[in-house]
Short mmCIF file of C-alpha atoms in Angstrom, two decimals:
data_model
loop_
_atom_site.label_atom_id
_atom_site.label_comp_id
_atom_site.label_asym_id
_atom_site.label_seq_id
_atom_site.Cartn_x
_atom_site.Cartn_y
_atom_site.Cartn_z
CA UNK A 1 -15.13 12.28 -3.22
CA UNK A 2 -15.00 15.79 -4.76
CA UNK A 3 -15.71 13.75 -8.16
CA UNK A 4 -19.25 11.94 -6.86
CA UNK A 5 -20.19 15.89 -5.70
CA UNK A 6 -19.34 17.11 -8.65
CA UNK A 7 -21.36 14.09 -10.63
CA UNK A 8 -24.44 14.56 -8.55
CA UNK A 9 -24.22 18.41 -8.42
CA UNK A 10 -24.56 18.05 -12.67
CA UNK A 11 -27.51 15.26 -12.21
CA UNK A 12 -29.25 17.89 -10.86
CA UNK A 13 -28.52 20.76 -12.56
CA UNK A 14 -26.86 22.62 -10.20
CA UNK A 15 -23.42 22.32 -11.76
CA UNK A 16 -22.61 23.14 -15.18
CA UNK A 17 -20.90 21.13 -18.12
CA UNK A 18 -17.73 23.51 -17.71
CA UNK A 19 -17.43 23.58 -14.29
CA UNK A 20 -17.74 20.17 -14.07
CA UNK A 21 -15.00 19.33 -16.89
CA UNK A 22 -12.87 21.90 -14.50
CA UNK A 23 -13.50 19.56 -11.24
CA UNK A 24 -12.62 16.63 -12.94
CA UNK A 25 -9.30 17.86 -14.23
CA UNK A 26 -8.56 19.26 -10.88
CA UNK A 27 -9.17 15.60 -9.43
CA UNK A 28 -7.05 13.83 -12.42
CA UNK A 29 -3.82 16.80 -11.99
CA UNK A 30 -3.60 15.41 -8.61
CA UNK A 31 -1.90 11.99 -9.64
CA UNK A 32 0.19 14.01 -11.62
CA UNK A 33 2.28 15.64 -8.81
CA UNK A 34 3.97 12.94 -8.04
CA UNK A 35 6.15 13.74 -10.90
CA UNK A 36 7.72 16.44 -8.94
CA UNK A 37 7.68 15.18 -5.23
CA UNK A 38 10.60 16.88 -3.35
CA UNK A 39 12.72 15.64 -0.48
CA UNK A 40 11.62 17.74 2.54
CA UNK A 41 14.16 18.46 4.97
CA UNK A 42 12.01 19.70 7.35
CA UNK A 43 9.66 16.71 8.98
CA UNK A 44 11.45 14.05 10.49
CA UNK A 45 10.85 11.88 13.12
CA UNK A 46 13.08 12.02 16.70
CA UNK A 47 13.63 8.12 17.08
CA UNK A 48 16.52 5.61 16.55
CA UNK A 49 16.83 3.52 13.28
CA UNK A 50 13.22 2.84 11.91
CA UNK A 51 12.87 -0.80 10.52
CA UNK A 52 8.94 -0.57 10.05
CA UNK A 53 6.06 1.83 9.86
CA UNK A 54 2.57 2.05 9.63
CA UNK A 55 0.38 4.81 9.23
CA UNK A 56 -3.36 4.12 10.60
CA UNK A 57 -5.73 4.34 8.59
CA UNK A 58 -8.75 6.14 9.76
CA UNK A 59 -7.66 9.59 9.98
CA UNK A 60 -4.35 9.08 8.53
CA UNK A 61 -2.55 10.47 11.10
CA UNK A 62 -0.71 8.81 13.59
CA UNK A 63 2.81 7.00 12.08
CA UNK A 64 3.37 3.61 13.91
CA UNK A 65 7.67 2.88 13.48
CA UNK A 66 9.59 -0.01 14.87
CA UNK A 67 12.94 0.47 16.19
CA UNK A 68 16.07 -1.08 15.51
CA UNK A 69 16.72 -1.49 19.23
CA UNK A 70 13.12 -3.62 19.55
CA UNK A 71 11.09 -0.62 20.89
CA UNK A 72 8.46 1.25 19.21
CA UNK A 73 7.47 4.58 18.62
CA UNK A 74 4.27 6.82 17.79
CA UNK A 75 4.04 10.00 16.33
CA UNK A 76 1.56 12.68 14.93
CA UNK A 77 2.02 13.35 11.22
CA UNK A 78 -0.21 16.34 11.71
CA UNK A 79 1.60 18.47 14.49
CA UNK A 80 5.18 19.74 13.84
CA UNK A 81 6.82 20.61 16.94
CA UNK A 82 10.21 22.44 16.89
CA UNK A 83 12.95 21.33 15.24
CA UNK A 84 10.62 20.18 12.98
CA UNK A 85 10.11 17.32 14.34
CA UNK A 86 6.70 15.23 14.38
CA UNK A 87 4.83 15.53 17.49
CA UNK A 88 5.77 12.05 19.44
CA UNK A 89 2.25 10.65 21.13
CA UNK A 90 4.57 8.08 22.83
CA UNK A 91 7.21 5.91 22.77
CA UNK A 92 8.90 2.73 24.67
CA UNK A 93 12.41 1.96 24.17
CA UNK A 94 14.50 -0.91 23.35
CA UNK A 95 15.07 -2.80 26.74
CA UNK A 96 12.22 -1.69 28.65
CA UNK A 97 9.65 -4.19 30.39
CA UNK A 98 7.35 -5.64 26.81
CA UNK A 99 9.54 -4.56 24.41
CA UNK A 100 11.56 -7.04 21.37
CA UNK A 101 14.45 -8.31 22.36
CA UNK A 102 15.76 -8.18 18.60
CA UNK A 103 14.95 -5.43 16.11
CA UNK A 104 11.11 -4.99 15.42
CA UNK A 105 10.07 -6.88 11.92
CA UNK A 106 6.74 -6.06 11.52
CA UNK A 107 4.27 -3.33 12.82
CA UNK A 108 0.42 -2.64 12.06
CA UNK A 109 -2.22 -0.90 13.28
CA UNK A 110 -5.39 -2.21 13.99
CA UNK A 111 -7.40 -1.67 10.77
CA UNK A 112 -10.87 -0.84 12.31
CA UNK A 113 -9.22 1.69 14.59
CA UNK A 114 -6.02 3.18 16.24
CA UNK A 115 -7.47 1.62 19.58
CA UNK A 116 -4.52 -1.03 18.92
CA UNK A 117 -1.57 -2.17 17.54
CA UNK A 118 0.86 -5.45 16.91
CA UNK A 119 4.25 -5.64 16.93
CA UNK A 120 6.62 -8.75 15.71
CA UNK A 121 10.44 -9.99 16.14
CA UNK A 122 12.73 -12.85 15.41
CA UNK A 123 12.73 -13.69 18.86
CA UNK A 124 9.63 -15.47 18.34
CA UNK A 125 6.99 -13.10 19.52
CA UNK A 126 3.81 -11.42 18.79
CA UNK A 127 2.95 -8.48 20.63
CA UNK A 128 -0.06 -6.76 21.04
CA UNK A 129 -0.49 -3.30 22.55
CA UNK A 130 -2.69 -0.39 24.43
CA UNK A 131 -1.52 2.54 22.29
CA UNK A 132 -2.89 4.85 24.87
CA UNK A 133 -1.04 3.11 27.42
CA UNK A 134 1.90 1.97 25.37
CA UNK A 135 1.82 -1.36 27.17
CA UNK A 136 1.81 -4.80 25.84
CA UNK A 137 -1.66 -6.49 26.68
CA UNK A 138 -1.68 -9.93 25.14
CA UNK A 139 1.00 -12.06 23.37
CA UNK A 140 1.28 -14.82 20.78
CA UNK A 141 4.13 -16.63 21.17
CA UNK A 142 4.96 -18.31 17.85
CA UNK A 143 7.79 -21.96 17.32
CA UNK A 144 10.05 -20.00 14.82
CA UNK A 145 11.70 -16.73 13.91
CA UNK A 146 8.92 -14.19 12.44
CA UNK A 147 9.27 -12.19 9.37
CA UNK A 148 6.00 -10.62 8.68
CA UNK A 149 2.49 -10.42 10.35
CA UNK A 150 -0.28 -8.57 8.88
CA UNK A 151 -4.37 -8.42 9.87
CA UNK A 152 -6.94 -8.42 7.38
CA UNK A 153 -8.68 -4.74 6.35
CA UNK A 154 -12.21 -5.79 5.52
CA UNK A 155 -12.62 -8.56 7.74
CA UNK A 156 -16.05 -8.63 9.70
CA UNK A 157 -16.55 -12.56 10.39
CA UNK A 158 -12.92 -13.03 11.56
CA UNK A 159 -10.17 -11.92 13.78
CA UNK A 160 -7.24 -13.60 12.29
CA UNK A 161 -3.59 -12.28 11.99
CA UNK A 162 -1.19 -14.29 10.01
CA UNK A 163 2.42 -14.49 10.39
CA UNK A 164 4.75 -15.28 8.31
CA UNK A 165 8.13 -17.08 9.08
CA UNK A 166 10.66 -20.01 8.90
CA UNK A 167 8.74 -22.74 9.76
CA UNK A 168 7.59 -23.09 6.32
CA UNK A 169 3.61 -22.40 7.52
CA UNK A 170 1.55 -19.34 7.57
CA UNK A 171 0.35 -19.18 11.03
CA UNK A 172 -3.58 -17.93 11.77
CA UNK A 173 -3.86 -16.57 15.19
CA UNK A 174 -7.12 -15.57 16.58
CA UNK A 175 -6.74 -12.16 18.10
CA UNK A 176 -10.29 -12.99 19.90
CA UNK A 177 -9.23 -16.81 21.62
CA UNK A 178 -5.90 -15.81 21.90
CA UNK A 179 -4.64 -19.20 19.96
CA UNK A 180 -3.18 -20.28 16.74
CA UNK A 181 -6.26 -22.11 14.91
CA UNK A 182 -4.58 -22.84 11.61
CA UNK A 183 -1.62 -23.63 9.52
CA UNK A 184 -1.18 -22.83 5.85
CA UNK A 185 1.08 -25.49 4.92
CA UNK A 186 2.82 -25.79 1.41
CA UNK A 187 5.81 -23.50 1.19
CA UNK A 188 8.88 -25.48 0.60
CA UNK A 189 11.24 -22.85 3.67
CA UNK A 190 10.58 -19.96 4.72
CA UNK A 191 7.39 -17.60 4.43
CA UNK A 192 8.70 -14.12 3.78
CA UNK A 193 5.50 -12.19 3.92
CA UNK A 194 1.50 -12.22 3.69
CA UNK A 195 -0.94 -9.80 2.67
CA UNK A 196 -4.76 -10.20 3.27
CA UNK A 197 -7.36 -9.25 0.08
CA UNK A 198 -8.50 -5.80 0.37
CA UNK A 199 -11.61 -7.05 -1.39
CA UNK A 200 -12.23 -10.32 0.34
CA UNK A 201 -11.79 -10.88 3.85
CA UNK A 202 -11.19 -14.72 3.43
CA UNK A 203 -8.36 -14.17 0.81
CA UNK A 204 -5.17 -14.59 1.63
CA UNK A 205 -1.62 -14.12 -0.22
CA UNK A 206 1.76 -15.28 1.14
CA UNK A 207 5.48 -15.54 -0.58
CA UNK A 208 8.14 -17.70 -0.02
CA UNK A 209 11.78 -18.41 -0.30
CA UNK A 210 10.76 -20.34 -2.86
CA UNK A 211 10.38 -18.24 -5.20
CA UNK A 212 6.60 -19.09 -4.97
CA UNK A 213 3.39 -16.55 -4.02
CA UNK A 214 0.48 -18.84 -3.20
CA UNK A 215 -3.24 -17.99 -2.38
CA UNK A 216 -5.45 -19.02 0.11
CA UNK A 217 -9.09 -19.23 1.64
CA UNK A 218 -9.00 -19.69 4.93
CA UNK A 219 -12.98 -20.85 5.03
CA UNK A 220 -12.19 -24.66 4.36
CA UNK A 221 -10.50 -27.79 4.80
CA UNK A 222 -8.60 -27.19 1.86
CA UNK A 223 -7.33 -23.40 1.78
CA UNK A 224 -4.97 -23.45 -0.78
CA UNK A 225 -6.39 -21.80 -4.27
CA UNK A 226 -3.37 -21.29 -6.57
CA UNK A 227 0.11 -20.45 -7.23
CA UNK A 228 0.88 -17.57 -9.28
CA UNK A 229 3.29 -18.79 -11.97
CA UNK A 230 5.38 -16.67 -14.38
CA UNK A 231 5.59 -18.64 -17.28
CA UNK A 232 2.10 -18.18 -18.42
CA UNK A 233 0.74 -21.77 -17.55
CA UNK A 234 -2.61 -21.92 -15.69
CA UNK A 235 -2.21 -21.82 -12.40
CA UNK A 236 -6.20 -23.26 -12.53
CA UNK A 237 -4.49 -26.45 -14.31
CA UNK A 238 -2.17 -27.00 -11.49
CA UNK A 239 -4.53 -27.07 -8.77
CA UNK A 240 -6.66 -29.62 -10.64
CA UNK A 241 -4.25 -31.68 -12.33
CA UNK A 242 -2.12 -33.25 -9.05
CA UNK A 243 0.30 -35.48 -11.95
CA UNK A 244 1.99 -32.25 -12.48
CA UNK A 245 5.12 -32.17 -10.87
CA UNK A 246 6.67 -28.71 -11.41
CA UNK A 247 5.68 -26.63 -8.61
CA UNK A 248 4.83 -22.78 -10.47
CA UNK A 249 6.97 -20.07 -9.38
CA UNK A 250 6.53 -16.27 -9.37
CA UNK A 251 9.81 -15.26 -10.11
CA UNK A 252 13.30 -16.59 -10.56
CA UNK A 253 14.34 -15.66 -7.15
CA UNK A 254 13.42 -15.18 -3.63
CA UNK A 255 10.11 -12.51 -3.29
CA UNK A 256 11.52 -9.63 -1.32
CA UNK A 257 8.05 -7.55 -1.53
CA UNK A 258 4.70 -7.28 -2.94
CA UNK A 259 1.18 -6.28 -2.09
CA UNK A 260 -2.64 -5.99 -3.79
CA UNK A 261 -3.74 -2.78 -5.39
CA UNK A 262 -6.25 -0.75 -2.97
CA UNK A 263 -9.18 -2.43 -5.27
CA UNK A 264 -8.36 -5.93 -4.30
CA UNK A 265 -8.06 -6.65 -8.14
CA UNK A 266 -4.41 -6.69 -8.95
CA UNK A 267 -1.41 -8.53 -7.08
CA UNK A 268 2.14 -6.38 -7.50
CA UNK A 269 5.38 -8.64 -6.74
CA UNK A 270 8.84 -8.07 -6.34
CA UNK A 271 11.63 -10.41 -6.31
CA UNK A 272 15.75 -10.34 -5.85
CA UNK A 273 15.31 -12.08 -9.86
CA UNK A 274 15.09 -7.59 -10.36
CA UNK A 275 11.52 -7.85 -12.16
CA UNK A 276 8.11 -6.22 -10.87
CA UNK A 277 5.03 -7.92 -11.84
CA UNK A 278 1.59 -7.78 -12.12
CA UNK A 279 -1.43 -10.58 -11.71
CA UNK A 280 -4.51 -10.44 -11.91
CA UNK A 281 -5.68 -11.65 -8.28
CA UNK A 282 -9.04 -13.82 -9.18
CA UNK A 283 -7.45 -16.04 -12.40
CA UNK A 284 -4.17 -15.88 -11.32
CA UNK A 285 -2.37 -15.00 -14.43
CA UNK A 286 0.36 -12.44 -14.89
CA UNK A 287 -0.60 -9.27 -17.19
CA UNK A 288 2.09 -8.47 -20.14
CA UNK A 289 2.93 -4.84 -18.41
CA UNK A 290 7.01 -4.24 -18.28
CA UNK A 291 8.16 -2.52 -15.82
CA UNK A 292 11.55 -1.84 -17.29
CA UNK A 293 15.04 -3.13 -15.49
CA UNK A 294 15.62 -2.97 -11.59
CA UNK A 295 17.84 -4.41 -9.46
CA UNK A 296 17.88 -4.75 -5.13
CA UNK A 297 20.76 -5.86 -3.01
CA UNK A 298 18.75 -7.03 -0.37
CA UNK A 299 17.14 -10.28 0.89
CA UNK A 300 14.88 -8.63 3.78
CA UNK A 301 11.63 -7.73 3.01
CA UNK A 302 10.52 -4.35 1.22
CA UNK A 303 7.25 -2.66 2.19
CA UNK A 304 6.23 -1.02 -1.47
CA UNK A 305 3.24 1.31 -1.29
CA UNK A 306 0.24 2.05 -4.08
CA UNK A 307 -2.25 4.60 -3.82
CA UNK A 308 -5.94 4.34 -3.77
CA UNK A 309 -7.89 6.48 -6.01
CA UNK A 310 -6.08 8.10 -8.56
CA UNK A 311 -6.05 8.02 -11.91
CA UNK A 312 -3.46 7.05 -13.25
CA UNK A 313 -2.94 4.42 -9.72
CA UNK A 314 0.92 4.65 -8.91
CA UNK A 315 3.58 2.21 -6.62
CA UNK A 316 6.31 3.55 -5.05
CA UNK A 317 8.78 0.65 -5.23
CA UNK A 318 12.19 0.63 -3.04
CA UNK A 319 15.47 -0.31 -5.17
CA UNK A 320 18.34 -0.18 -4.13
CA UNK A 321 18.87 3.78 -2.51
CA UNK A 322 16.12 5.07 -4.47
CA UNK A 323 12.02 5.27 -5.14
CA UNK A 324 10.67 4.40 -8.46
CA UNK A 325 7.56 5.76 -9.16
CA UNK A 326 5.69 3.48 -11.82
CA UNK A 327 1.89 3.77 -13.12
CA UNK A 328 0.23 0.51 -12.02
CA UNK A 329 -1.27 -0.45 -15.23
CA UNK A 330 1.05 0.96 -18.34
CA UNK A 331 4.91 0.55 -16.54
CA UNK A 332 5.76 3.81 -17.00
CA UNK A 333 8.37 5.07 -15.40
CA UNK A 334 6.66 8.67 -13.75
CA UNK A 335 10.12 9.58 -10.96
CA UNK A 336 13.17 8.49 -9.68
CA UNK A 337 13.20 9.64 -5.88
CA UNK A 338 16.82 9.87 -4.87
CA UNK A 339 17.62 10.71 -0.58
CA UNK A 340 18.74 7.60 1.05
CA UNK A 341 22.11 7.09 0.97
CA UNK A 342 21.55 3.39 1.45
CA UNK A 343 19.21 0.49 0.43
CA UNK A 344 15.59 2.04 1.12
CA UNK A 345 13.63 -0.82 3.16
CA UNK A 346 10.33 0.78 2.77
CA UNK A 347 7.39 3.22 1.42
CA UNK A 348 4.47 4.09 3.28
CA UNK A 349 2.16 6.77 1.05
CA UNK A 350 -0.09 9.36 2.91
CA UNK A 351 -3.45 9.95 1.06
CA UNK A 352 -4.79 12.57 2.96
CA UNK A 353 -1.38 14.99 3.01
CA UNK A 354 -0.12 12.95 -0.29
CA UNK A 355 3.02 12.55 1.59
CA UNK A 356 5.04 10.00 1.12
CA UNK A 357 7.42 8.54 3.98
CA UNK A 358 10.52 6.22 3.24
CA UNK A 359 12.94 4.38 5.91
CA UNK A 360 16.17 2.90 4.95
CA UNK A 361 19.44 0.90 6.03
CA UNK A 362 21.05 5.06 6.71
CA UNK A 363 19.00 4.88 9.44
CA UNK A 364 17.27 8.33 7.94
CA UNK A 365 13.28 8.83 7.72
CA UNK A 366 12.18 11.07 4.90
CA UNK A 367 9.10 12.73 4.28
CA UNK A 368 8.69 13.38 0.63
CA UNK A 369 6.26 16.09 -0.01
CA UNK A 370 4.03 16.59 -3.58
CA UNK A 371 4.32 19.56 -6.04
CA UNK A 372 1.44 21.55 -5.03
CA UNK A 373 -0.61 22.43 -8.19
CA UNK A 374 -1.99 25.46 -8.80
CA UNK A 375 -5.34 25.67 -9.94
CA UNK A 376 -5.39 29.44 -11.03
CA UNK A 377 -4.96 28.49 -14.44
CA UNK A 378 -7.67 26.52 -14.24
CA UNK A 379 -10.11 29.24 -12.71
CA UNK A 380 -8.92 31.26 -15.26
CA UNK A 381 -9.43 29.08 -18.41
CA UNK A 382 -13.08 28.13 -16.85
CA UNK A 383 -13.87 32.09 -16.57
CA UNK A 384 -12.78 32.63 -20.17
CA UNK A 385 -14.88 29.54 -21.39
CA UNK A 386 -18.22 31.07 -19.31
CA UNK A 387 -17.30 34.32 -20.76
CA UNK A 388 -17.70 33.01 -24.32
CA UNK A 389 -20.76 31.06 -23.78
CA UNK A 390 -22.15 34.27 -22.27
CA UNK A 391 -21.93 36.61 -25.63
CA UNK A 392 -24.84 37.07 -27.98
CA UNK A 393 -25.30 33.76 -30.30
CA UNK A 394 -25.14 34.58 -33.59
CA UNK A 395 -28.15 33.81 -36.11
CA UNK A 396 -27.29 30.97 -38.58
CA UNK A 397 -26.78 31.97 -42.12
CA UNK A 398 -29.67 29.56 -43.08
CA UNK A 399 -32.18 29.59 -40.62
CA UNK A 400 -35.35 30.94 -41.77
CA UNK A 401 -36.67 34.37 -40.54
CA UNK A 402 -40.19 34.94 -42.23
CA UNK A 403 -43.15 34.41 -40.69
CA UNK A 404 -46.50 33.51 -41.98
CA UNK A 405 -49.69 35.15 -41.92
CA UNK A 406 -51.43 32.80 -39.39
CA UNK A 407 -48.53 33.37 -37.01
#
């Protein structure tokens, strides 16, 4: 935002060429900093074992966690009470009236607005609840064991939430009927996870057990588009040509995590195979970047983050007990965020504070908080550089000084 200022502020001459150059560096240092995040000791949260969390994102605020024991749990990023703890809006424990009778699986707030949120479990159930009232005010009640469940962003025609799970099927309920209205069908077991386009509010992503990531449009008869496939063969070619046999596959092992960039235009997976890669979401086909060598020693799902805006764009991927911090686009390795003392399940980045919050099997939330860059050195090379321009300019060695007689 402080970039478009800046750009109109020059369009109309009320910013100069230096400044301006000064802005935009201040903007770019800002992706920087996450080469020196540090573990902060200080923020936690005041809640059992956190298997999921959600941050909403409208004022970027208010962390949504599920609880090991089923329940859930909000609490205000913003207000640090003592102990420095995060303020806790409210809360409903494992065994109370609406809660999960297993752990919670999934959480998410509603996109539009943090005037609701949904909740899922293994024990079959969708939940959706009153935030102000922290009571449950309509379920979906689903034939198998749920893994994931996730509502689309930019979706203005539709109120669909899909869920992922063992029945093979992503299931489409309509948050507005109250009814599953459609099944994806075409994973052979399990559906691990699903993630809605950030760009296209009819696109649709979902991985499997089967080592498979396919894409969907839910607008017709016939949703399914493609399936991503690693070894470089069109995945156009296999959704025309129904001779071929082989069935494309992602990776070389089951799909533990992955998610779109914030521009809609890249797909980032993950699998237990130990490789991260990168497709292009519209063709399909998987960009040379490497990533470099990772392993995971888990078959749950991992909740990797990416952040919108910055240049370079970054993910925060959990492997093993730590938090690699790659550039999107290049593979480079920017950090190596060690705290957990156990298998990290999840990232969730902060782009307001630039915080970034990780939950793990050690039953320990961390906030990790950003260098903070000083920009003195900036001010200071900017006043030195107006200084300059500022001095007498000097009269070129050639330019002409005489004048003639009709002048």
């Amino acid at each position: 935002m402080e970039t478009v200022r800046s750009t109109e502020k020059v369009r109309c001459g009320q910013l100069s060429s230096i400044k301006y150059r000064s802005s935009i560096e201040r903007c770019l240092t800002t992706s920087h900093v996450m080469s020196s995040v540090s573990l902060d000791q200080k923020e936690q949260v005041a809640t059992s074992y956190v298997t999921y969390a959600d941050l909403e994102c409208v004022d970027y605020k208010y962390l949504l966690c599920g609880l090991s024991d089923g329940g859930v749990a909000i609490y205000d990023t913003s207000v640090v009470k003592e102990g420095s703890i995060y303020g806790e809006v409210g809360s409903v424990k494992g065994g109370q009236r609406g809660t999960h009778k297993y752990q919670v699986e999934c959480v998410q707030w509603y996109p539009a607005d943090a005037g609701l949120f949904s909740t899922s479990s293994r024990d079959k159930r969708i939940k959706i609840w009153d935030p102000n009232r922290m009571k449950v005010v309509d379920q979906f009640d689903i034939d198998c064991h749920i893994h994931h469940h996730q509502m689309s962003p930019v979706a203005t025609k539709h109120s669909l939430l899909a869920v992922a799970g063992d029945s093979g099927e992503v299931i489409l309920c309509d948050l507005r009927s109250g009814t599953s209205t459609h099944r994806l069908r075409g994973h052979d077991g399990a559906v691990r996870t699903t993630q809605w386009s950030p760009r296209v509010q009819h696109l649709i992503a979902s991985s499997g057990c089967d080592r498979t990531v396919r894409m969907w449009d839910v607008r017709g008869s016939h949703p399914f588009i493609m399936a991503l496939d690693a070894n470089h063969h069109a995945a156009e070619s296999f959704r025309r040509n129904k001779k071929i046999k082989r069935i494309p596959q992602a990776h070389k092992s089951q799909v533990v995590s992955f998610c779109f960039t914030h521009d809609g235009l890249w797909l980032l997976t993950f699998g237990r195979d130990g490789e991260l890669k990168l497709w292009n979401s519209t063709t399909g086909r998987k960009m040379d970047v490497s990533y470099g060598e990772m392993f995971t020693d888990t078959r749950r799902n991992l909740r990797m983050a990416v952040t919108p805006s910055m240049h370079p764009d970054l993910v925060f991927l959990p492997c093993k007990s730590k938090v690699l911090v790659l550039e999107i686009l290049t593979g480079r390795l920017v950090n190596v965020m060690s705290g957990h003392f156990s298998t990290v399940f999840g990232a969730l980045y902060n782009p307001s504070s630039m915080n970034l919050y990780t939950f793990g099997n050690d039953h320990n939330f961390i906030t990790w908080t950003p260098k903070i860059f000083d920009v003195n050195e900036l001010e200071e090379d900017e006043n030195r550089t107006l200084d300059l321009l500022e001095l007498p300019k000097r009269q070129r060695v050639t330019q002409d000084n005489w004048s003639s007689d009709e002048d």
